[in-house]
């Protein structure tokens, strides 16, 4: 396509975004063409970002808990999993789990992000018990737990429906669900990465059911491995269609592939330019999702800061005990202090706002940082 044609096509897309018209599959694929200047795609995404979330840069104070890394599945992109008899394999006991809750409380965490492997021998009751134990001991902490892949495994273990499992987990104290396990929905790619685990239909059905019973959930896309632009846009459109029906997704998180220690370690990790383009295109395609998260652990601090001008309005939390990305070669720090995370957001020209998991504004008591209340969602 000659340069003048690229400019004309981009103008068409800009007009659509300015008049709040939905972008099509072809529009999205076009924006991935390297001949379309990244800065222009970013500026357009920034327009939508500021329209939806003003100048706010959200963060939260959170910790991760991965109760086991032993997993029956063997996703080719995963460096975290372990075999049953591998010395790397672990299963946390109740004492260790409660200790994590205590540490989280001491550090003022509002959220525990809980995901892990599907252990060959641990029954459903063990997974449910983790939620119940933490919720009973530390009721003020929001438990964002279990990906759709785990819920699908619990269906298999219990022989009960999605609705039953989700309601049972909610009764135990589940607050919301993270967005993992989505990877790439298109079967041409999913079949190469993780053909054995919950398929696209199951993933979408589980999130739909969660939304129907009133649980908010997050959504993700794992990019930068064997997929093409077409597969990424197809993935975003499938999320957008579900969101049209339920409105239950609160944030989308594009996840950049980290190849180290995986079966795909011949692939180079995506460049910062690819990360920013994907962030921006996600913001443009997902016109019905309120927030886009630049997960600093996975992107690196500098790219996450830059992403706040390329469509993202959230950089996730202070994050303690992250394993999934560090096992796969992430070199980001283990945890950021609250002052540091606020300073990173301010340095990017945004107003740092502490949120809870469901995007209420958190108010801290001035003389006791570990005490807080959550207010109404922050207006812009
Ligand atoms: O499903 C696994 C991805 C996901 C690798 O909801 C990898 O707020 C890159 O979903 N390189 C789990 N990605 C993490 C996740 C998440 C993270 C932060 C916040 C939220 C949220 C959700 O991580 C997996 C998979 O897609 N993943 N291995 C890897 N080597
Ligand atoms: Fe298991 Fe999750 Fe790793 Fe897949 S990504 S192997 S389901 S721990």
CSV table of N, CA and C in Angstrom, one decimal, residues 136-265:
chain,number,residue,atom,x,y,z
A,136,UNK,N,-12.0,-16.3,56.3
A,136,UNK,CA,-12.4,-16.3,57.8
A,136,UNK,C,-11.3,-15.6,58.6
A,137,UNK,N,-10.1,-15.8,58.2
A,137,UNK,CA,-9.0,-15.2,59.1
A,137,UNK,C,-8.8,-13.7,58.7
A,138,UNK,N,-8.9,-13.3,57.5
A,138,UNK,CA,-8.6,-12.0,57.1
A,138,UNK,C,-9.8,-11.5,56.2
A,139,UNK,N,-11.0,-11.2,56.8
A,139,UNK,CA,-12.1,-11.0,55.9
A,139,UNK,C,-12.0,-9.6,55.2
A,140,UNK,N,-11.1,-8.8,55.6
A,140,UNK,CA,-11.1,-7.5,54.9
A,140,UNK,C,-10.3,-7.6,53.6
A,141,UNK,N,-9.6,-8.7,53.4
A,141,UNK,CA,-8.8,-8.8,52.1
A,141,UNK,C,-9.7,-9.4,51.0
A,142,UNK,N,-9.7,-8.7,49.9
A,142,UNK,CA,-10.4,-9.2,48.7
A,142,UNK,C,-9.7,-10.4,48.1
A,143,UNK,N,-10.3,-11.5,47.9
A,143,UNK,CA,-9.7,-12.7,47.3
A,143,UNK,C,-10.1,-12.8,45.8
A,144,UNK,N,-9.1,-12.4,45.0
A,144,UNK,CA,-9.3,-12.5,43.5
A,144,UNK,C,-8.6,-13.8,43.1
A,145,UNK,N,-9.4,-14.8,42.9
A,145,UNK,CA,-8.8,-16.2,42.8
A,145,UNK,C,-9.3,-17.0,41.7
A,146,UNK,N,-8.5,-17.9,41.2
A,146,UNK,CA,-8.8,-19.0,40.3
A,146,UNK,C,-9.1,-18.5,38.9
A,147,UNK,N,-8.3,-18.9,37.9
A,147,UNK,CA,-8.6,-18.6,36.5
A,147,UNK,C,-9.7,-19.5,36.1
A,148,UNK,N,-10.3,-19.2,34.9
A,148,UNK,CA,-11.3,-20.1,34.3
A,148,UNK,C,-10.8,-21.5,34.1
A,149,UNK,N,-9.5,-21.7,33.9
A,149,UNK,CA,-8.9,-23.0,33.7
A,149,UNK,C,-9.0,-23.8,35.0
A,150,UNK,N,-8.8,-23.1,36.1
A,150,UNK,CA,-9.0,-23.8,37.4
A,150,UNK,C,-10.5,-24.1,37.7
A,151,UNK,N,-11.3,-23.2,37.4
A,151,UNK,CA,-12.8,-23.4,37.6
A,151,UNK,C,-13.2,-24.6,36.8
A,152,UNK,N,-12.7,-24.7,35.6
A,152,UNK,CA,-13.0,-25.8,34.7
A,152,UNK,C,-12.5,-27.2,35.3
A,153,UNK,N,-11.3,-27.1,35.9
A,153,UNK,CA,-10.8,-28.3,36.6
A,153,UNK,C,-11.6,-28.7,37.8
A,154,UNK,N,-12.2,-27.7,38.5
A,154,UNK,CA,-13.0,-28.0,39.6
A,154,UNK,C,-14.3,-28.6,39.2
A,155,UNK,N,-14.8,-28.2,38.0
A,155,UNK,CA,-16.0,-28.8,37.5
A,155,UNK,C,-15.8,-30.3,37.2
A,156,UNK,N,-14.6,-30.6,36.7
A,156,UNK,CA,-14.2,-31.9,36.4
A,156,UNK,C,-14.1,-32.7,37.7
A,157,UNK,N,-13.5,-32.1,38.7
A,157,UNK,CA,-13.3,-32.8,40.0
A,157,UNK,C,-14.6,-33.1,40.7
A,158,UNK,N,-15.5,-32.1,40.7
A,158,UNK,CA,-16.7,-32.2,41.5
A,158,UNK,C,-17.9,-32.9,40.7
A,159,UNK,N,-17.7,-32.9,39.4
A,159,UNK,CA,-18.8,-33.3,38.5
A,159,UNK,C,-20.0,-32.4,38.6
A,160,UNK,N,-19.8,-31.2,39.0
A,160,UNK,CA,-20.9,-30.2,39.2
A,160,UNK,C,-20.8,-29.2,38.1
A,161,UNK,N,-21.8,-28.3,38.0
A,161,UNK,CA,-21.8,-27.3,36.9
A,161,UNK,C,-20.9,-26.1,37.3
A,162,UNK,N,-20.7,-25.3,36.3
A,162,UNK,CA,-19.9,-24.0,36.5
A,162,UNK,C,-20.6,-23.2,37.5
A,163,UNK,N,-21.9,-23.1,37.4
A,163,UNK,CA,-22.6,-22.2,38.3
A,163,UNK,C,-22.5,-22.7,39.8
A,164,UNK,N,-22.5,-24.0,39.9
A,164,UNK,CA,-22.4,-24.6,41.3
A,164,UNK,C,-21.0,-24.3,41.9
A,165,UNK,N,-20.0,-24.5,41.0
A,165,UNK,CA,-18.6,-24.3,41.5
A,165,UNK,C,-18.4,-22.8,41.9
A,166,UNK,N,-18.9,-21.9,41.0
A,166,UNK,CA,-18.6,-20.5,41.2
A,166,UNK,C,-19.4,-20.0,42.5
A,167,UNK,N,-20.6,-20.5,42.6
A,167,UNK,CA,-21.4,-20.1,43.8
A,167,UNK,C,-20.8,-20.7,45.1
A,168,UNK,N,-20.3,-21.9,45.0
A,168,UNK,CA,-19.7,-22.5,46.2
A,168,UNK,C,-18.4,-21.8,46.6
A,169,UNK,N,-17.7,-21.4,45.6
A,169,UNK,CA,-16.4,-20.6,45.9
A,169,UNK,C,-16.8,-19.3,46.4
A,170,UNK,N,-17.9,-18.7,45.9
A,170,UNK,CA,-18.3,-17.4,46.4
A,170,UNK,C,-18.7,-17.5,47.9
A,171,UNK,N,-19.5,-18.6,48.2
A,171,UNK,CA,-19.9,-18.8,49.5
A,171,UNK,C,-18.7,-18.9,50.5
A,172,UNK,N,-17.6,-19.5,49.9
A,172,UNK,CA,-16.4,-19.7,50.8
A,172,UNK,C,-15.6,-18.3,50.9
A,173,UNK,N,-15.9,-17.3,50.1
A,173,UNK,CA,-15.2,-16.1,50.2
A,173,UNK,C,-14.6,-15.5,49.0
A,174,UNK,N,-14.8,-16.2,47.8
A,174,UNK,CA,-14.2,-15.6,46.6
A,174,UNK,C,-14.8,-14.3,46.3
A,175,UNK,N,-13.9,-13.3,46.0
A,175,UNK,CA,-14.4,-11.9,45.7
A,175,UNK,C,-14.6,-11.6,44.2
A,176,UNK,N,-13.6,-12.1,43.4
A,176,UNK,CA,-13.7,-11.9,41.9
A,176,UNK,C,-12.7,-12.9,41.3
A,177,UNK,N,-12.6,-12.9,40.0
A,177,UNK,CA,-11.7,-13.8,39.3
A,177,UNK,C,-10.7,-13.1,38.4
A,178,UNK,N,-9.4,-13.5,38.4
A,178,UNK,CA,-8.4,-12.9,37.6
A,178,UNK,C,-8.7,-13.3,36.1
A,179,UNK,N,-7.9,-12.8,35.2
A,179,UNK,CA,-8.2,-13.0,33.8
A,179,UNK,C,-7.4,-14.0,33.1
A,180,UNK,N,-6.6,-14.8,33.8
A,180,UNK,CA,-5.6,-15.7,33.2
A,180,UNK,C,-6.3,-16.9,32.5
A,181,UNK,N,-5.5,-17.6,31.8
A,181,UNK,CA,-6.0,-18.8,31.1
A,181,UNK,C,-6.6,-18.5,29.7
A,182,UNK,N,-6.7,-17.3,29.3
A,182,UNK,CA,-7.4,-16.9,28.1
A,182,UNK,C,-6.4,-17.2,26.9
A,183,UNK,N,-5.1,-16.9,27.1
A,183,UNK,CA,-4.1,-17.1,26.1
A,183,UNK,C,-4.5,-16.5,24.8
A,184,UNK,N,-4.7,-17.3,23.7
A,184,UNK,CA,-5.2,-16.8,22.4
A,184,UNK,C,-6.4,-17.8,22.1
A,185,UNK,N,-7.5,-17.2,21.9
A,185,UNK,CA,-8.7,-18.0,21.7
A,185,UNK,C,-8.7,-18.8,20.4
A,186,UNK,N,-8.1,-18.2,19.3
A,186,UNK,CA,-8.3,-18.8,18.0
A,186,UNK,C,-7.7,-20.3,18.0
A,187,UNK,N,-8.4,-21.3,17.6
A,187,UNK,CA,-7.9,-22.6,17.7
A,187,UNK,C,-6.6,-22.9,16.9
A,188,UNK,N,-6.3,-22.1,15.9
A,188,UNK,CA,-5.0,-22.3,15.1
A,188,UNK,C,-3.9,-22.1,16.1
A,189,UNK,N,-4.0,-21.2,17.1
A,189,UNK,CA,-3.0,-20.9,18.0
A,189,UNK,C,-3.1,-21.7,19.3
A,190,UNK,N,-4.4,-21.7,19.9
A,190,UNK,CA,-4.6,-22.4,21.1
A,190,UNK,C,-4.2,-23.9,21.1
A,191,UNK,N,-4.5,-24.5,19.9
A,191,UNK,CA,-4.1,-25.9,19.8
A,191,UNK,C,-2.6,-26.1,19.8
A,192,UNK,N,-1.8,-25.1,19.5
A,192,UNK,CA,-0.4,-25.3,19.6
A,192,UNK,C,0.2,-25.0,21.0
A,193,UNK,N,-0.6,-24.3,21.8
A,193,UNK,CA,-0.1,-23.8,23.1
A,193,UNK,C,-0.5,-24.7,24.2
A,194,UNK,N,-1.8,-25.1,24.2
A,194,UNK,CA,-2.4,-25.7,25.4
A,194,UNK,C,-3.7,-26.4,25.0
A,195,UNK,N,-3.6,-27.3,24.0
A,195,UNK,CA,-4.8,-27.9,23.5
A,195,UNK,C,-5.6,-28.8,24.5
A,196,UNK,N,-4.9,-29.1,25.6
A,196,UNK,CA,-5.5,-30.0,26.6
A,196,UNK,C,-6.4,-29.3,27.6
A,197,UNK,N,-6.1,-28.0,27.9
A,197,UNK,CA,-6.9,-27.4,29.0
A,197,UNK,C,-8.1,-26.7,28.5
A,198,UNK,N,-8.9,-26.1,29.4
A,198,UNK,CA,-10.2,-25.4,29.1
A,198,UNK,C,-10.1,-24.7,27.8
A,199,UNK,N,-11.0,-25.1,26.9
A,199,UNK,CA,-11.0,-24.4,25.5
A,199,UNK,C,-11.7,-23.1,25.6
A,200,UNK,N,-11.7,-22.4,24.4
A,200,UNK,CA,-12.2,-21.1,24.3
A,200,UNK,C,-13.6,-21.0,24.8
A,201,UNK,N,-14.4,-21.9,24.3
A,201,UNK,CA,-15.8,-21.9,24.6
A,201,UNK,C,-16.0,-22.0,26.2
A,202,UNK,N,-15.2,-22.9,26.8
A,202,UNK,CA,-15.3,-23.1,28.2
A,202,UNK,C,-14.9,-21.8,29.0
A,203,UNK,N,-13.8,-21.2,28.5
A,203,UNK,CA,-13.3,-20.0,29.2
A,203,UNK,C,-14.3,-18.9,29.2
A,204,UNK,N,-14.9,-18.7,28.0
A,204,UNK,CA,-15.9,-17.7,27.9
A,204,UNK,C,-17.2,-18.0,28.7
A,205,UNK,N,-17.6,-19.2,28.6
A,205,UNK,CA,-18.8,-19.6,29.4
A,205,UNK,C,-18.6,-19.5,30.9
A,206,UNK,N,-17.4,-19.8,31.4
A,206,UNK,CA,-17.1,-19.6,32.8
A,206,UNK,C,-17.2,-18.1,33.2
A,207,UNK,N,-16.6,-17.3,32.4
A,207,UNK,CA,-16.7,-15.9,32.7
A,207,UNK,C,-18.1,-15.4,32.6
A,208,UNK,N,-18.8,-15.8,31.6
A,208,UNK,CA,-20.2,-15.4,31.5
A,208,UNK,C,-21.0,-15.8,32.7
A,209,UNK,N,-20.8,-17.1,33.2
A,209,UNK,CA,-21.6,-17.6,34.3
A,209,UNK,C,-21.2,-16.7,35.6
A,210,UNK,N,-19.9,-16.5,35.7
A,210,UNK,CA,-19.5,-15.6,36.9
A,210,UNK,C,-20.2,-14.3,36.8
A,211,UNK,N,-20.2,-13.7,35.7
A,211,UNK,CA,-20.9,-12.4,35.5
A,211,UNK,C,-22.4,-12.5,35.9
A,212,UNK,N,-23.0,-13.6,35.4
A,212,UNK,CA,-24.4,-13.8,35.7
A,212,UNK,C,-24.7,-13.9,37.2
A,213,UNK,N,-23.8,-14.5,37.9
A,213,UNK,CA,-24.1,-14.6,39.4
A,213,UNK,C,-23.5,-13.4,40.2
A,214,UNK,N,-23.1,-12.4,39.4
A,214,UNK,CA,-22.7,-11.1,40.1
A,214,UNK,C,-21.2,-11.0,40.4
A,215,UNK,N,-20.4,-12.0,40.0
A,215,UNK,CA,-18.9,-11.8,40.2
A,215,UNK,C,-18.3,-11.0,39.1
A,216,UNK,N,-17.4,-10.0,39.4
A,216,UNK,CA,-16.7,-9.3,38.4
A,216,UNK,C,-15.5,-10.1,38.1
A,217,UNK,N,-15.0,-10.0,36.8
A,217,UNK,CA,-13.8,-10.8,36.4
A,217,UNK,C,-12.9,-9.9,35.5
A,218,UNK,N,-11.7,-10.3,35.4
A,218,UNK,CA,-10.7,-9.7,34.5
A,218,UNK,C,-10.5,-10.5,33.2
A,219,UNK,N,-9.9,-9.9,32.2
A,219,UNK,CA,-9.6,-10.7,31.0
A,219,UNK,C,-8.2,-10.4,30.5
A,220,UNK,N,-7.6,-11.3,29.8
A,220,UNK,CA,-6.2,-11.2,29.4
A,220,UNK,C,-6.1,-11.7,28.0
A,221,UNK,N,-4.9,-11.5,27.4
A,221,UNK,CA,-4.5,-12.1,26.1
A,221,UNK,C,-2.9,-12.3,26.2
A,222,UNK,N,-2.5,-13.5,26.0
A,222,UNK,CA,-1.0,-13.8,25.9
A,222,UNK,C,-0.5,-13.6,24.5
A,223,UNK,N,0.3,-12.6,24.3
A,223,UNK,CA,0.8,-12.3,22.9
A,223,UNK,C,2.3,-12.4,22.8
A,224,UNK,N,2.8,-12.5,21.5
A,224,UNK,CA,4.2,-12.4,21.3
A,224,UNK,C,4.9,-13.8,21.2
A,225,UNK,N,4.1,-14.8,20.8
A,225,UNK,CA,4.7,-16.1,20.6
A,225,UNK,C,4.4,-16.6,19.2
A,226,UNK,N,3.4,-17.5,18.9
A,226,UNK,CA,3.3,-18.0,17.6
A,226,UNK,C,2.1,-17.3,16.9
A,227,UNK,N,1.5,-16.4,17.5
A,227,UNK,CA,0.2,-15.8,16.9
A,227,UNK,C,0.5,-14.7,15.9
A,228,UNK,N,-0.5,-14.4,15.1
A,228,UNK,CA,-0.4,-13.3,14.1
A,228,UNK,C,-1.4,-12.2,14.6
A,229,UNK,N,-1.3,-11.1,13.9
A,229,UNK,CA,-2.2,-9.9,14.3
A,229,UNK,C,-3.6,-10.4,14.2
A,230,UNK,N,-4.0,-11.2,13.2
A,230,UNK,CA,-5.3,-11.6,13.0
A,230,UNK,C,-5.9,-12.3,14.3
A,231,UNK,N,-5.0,-13.2,14.8
A,231,UNK,CA,-5.4,-13.9,16.0
A,231,UNK,C,-5.7,-13.0,17.2
A,232,UNK,N,-4.8,-12.0,17.3
A,232,UNK,CA,-5.0,-11.1,18.5
A,232,UNK,C,-6.3,-10.3,18.3
A,233,UNK,N,-6.6,-9.8,17.2
A,233,UNK,CA,-7.8,-9.0,17.0
A,233,UNK,C,-9.0,-9.9,17.2
A,234,UNK,N,-9.0,-11.1,16.6
A,234,UNK,CA,-10.0,-12.1,16.8
A,234,UNK,C,-10.3,-12.3,18.3
A,235,UNK,N,-9.2,-12.4,19.1
A,235,UNK,CA,-9.3,-12.6,20.5
A,235,UNK,C,-10.0,-11.4,21.2
A,236,UNK,N,-9.6,-10.2,20.8
A,236,UNK,CA,-10.2,-9.0,21.4
A,236,UNK,C,-11.7,-8.9,21.1
A,237,UNK,N,-12.0,-9.3,19.9
A,237,UNK,CA,-13.4,-9.2,19.5
A,237,UNK,C,-14.3,-10.2,20.2
A,238,UNK,N,-13.7,-11.4,20.5
A,238,UNK,CA,-14.5,-12.4,21.3
A,238,UNK,C,-14.8,-11.9,22.7
A,239,UNK,N,-13.8,-11.2,23.3
A,239,UNK,CA,-14.0,-10.6,24.6
A,239,UNK,C,-15.0,-9.5,24.5
A,240,UNK,N,-14.9,-8.7,23.5
A,240,UNK,CA,-15.8,-7.5,23.3
A,240,UNK,C,-17.3,-8.0,23.2
A,241,UNK,N,-17.4,-9.1,22.5
A,241,UNK,CA,-18.8,-9.7,22.3
A,241,UNK,C,-19.4,-10.2,23.6
A,242,UNK,N,-18.6,-10.8,24.4
A,242,UNK,CA,-19.1,-11.3,25.7
A,242,UNK,C,-19.4,-10.1,26.6
A,243,UNK,N,-18.5,-9.1,26.6
A,243,UNK,CA,-18.7,-7.9,27.4
A,243,UNK,C,-20.0,-7.2,27.0
A,244,UNK,N,-20.4,-7.2,25.7
A,244,UNK,CA,-21.6,-6.6,25.2
A,244,UNK,C,-22.8,-7.3,25.9
A,245,UNK,N,-22.7,-8.6,26.1
A,245,UNK,CA,-23.8,-9.4,26.7
A,245,UNK,C,-23.9,-9.2,28.2
A,246,UNK,N,-22.7,-9.1,28.9
A,246,UNK,CA,-22.8,-9.2,30.4
A,246,UNK,C,-22.3,-7.9,31.1
A,247,UNK,N,-21.3,-7.2,30.5
A,247,UNK,CA,-20.7,-6.0,31.1
A,247,UNK,C,-19.9,-6.4,32.4
A,248,UNK,N,-19.5,-7.7,32.5
A,248,UNK,CA,-18.8,-8.1,33.8
A,248,UNK,C,-17.3,-8.0,33.8
A,249,UNK,N,-16.7,-7.7,32.7
A,249,UNK,CA,-15.2,-7.6,32.7
A,249,UNK,C,-14.9,-6.2,33.2
A,250,UNK,N,-14.0,-6.1,34.2
A,250,UNK,CA,-13.6,-4.8,34.7
A,250,UNK,C,-12.3,-4.2,34.1
A,251,UNK,N,-11.4,-5.1,33.7
A,251,UNK,CA,-10.2,-4.7,33.1
A,251,UNK,C,-9.6,-5.7,32.2
A,252,UNK,N,-8.9,-5.2,31.2
A,252,UNK,CA,-8.2,-6.1,30.2
A,252,UNK,C,-6.7,-6.0,30.5
A,253,UNK,N,-6.0,-7.1,30.5
A,253,UNK,CA,-4.5,-7.1,30.7
A,253,UNK,C,-3.8,-7.8,29.5
A,254,UNK,N,-3.2,-7.1,28.6
A,254,UNK,CA,-2.4,-7.8,27.6
A,254,UNK,C,-1.1,-8.3,28.3
A,255,UNK,N,-0.8,-9.6,28.1
A,255,UNK,CA,0.3,-10.3,28.8
A,255,UNK,C,1.4,-10.6,27.7
A,256,UNK,N,2.5,-10.0,27.9
A,256,UNK,CA,3.6,-10.2,26.9
A,256,UNK,C,4.3,-11.5,27.2
A,257,UNK,N,4.6,-12.4,26.2
A,257,UNK,CA,5.2,-13.7,26.4
A,257,UNK,C,6.6,-13.5,26.9
A,258,UNK,N,7.0,-14.3,28.0
A,258,UNK,CA,8.4,-14.4,28.5
A,258,UNK,C,8.8,-15.8,28.2
A,259,UNK,N,9.8,-15.9,27.3
A,259,UNK,CA,10.2,-17.3,26.8
A,259,UNK,C,11.1,-18.1,27.7
A,260,UNK,N,11.8,-17.5,28.6
A,260,UNK,CA,12.9,-18.3,29.3
A,260,UNK,C,12.3,-19.4,30.1
A,261,UNK,N,13.0,-20.6,30.0
A,261,UNK,CA,12.6,-21.8,30.7
A,261,UNK,C,11.2,-22.4,30.3
A,262,UNK,N,10.8,-22.0,29.1
A,262,UNK,CA,9.6,-22.6,28.5
A,262,UNK,C,9.9,-23.5,27.3
A,263,UNK,N,8.9,-24.2,26.8
A,263,UNK,CA,9.1,-25.0,25.6
A,263,UNK,C,9.2,-24.1,24.4
A,264,UNK,N,9.0,-22.9,24.5
A,264,UNK,CA,9.1,-21.9,23.4
A,264,UNK,C,10.2,-21.0,23.5
A,265,UNK,N,11.3,-21.5,24.1
A,265,UNK,CA,12.4,-20.6,24.4
A,265,UNK,C,13.3,-20.2,23.2
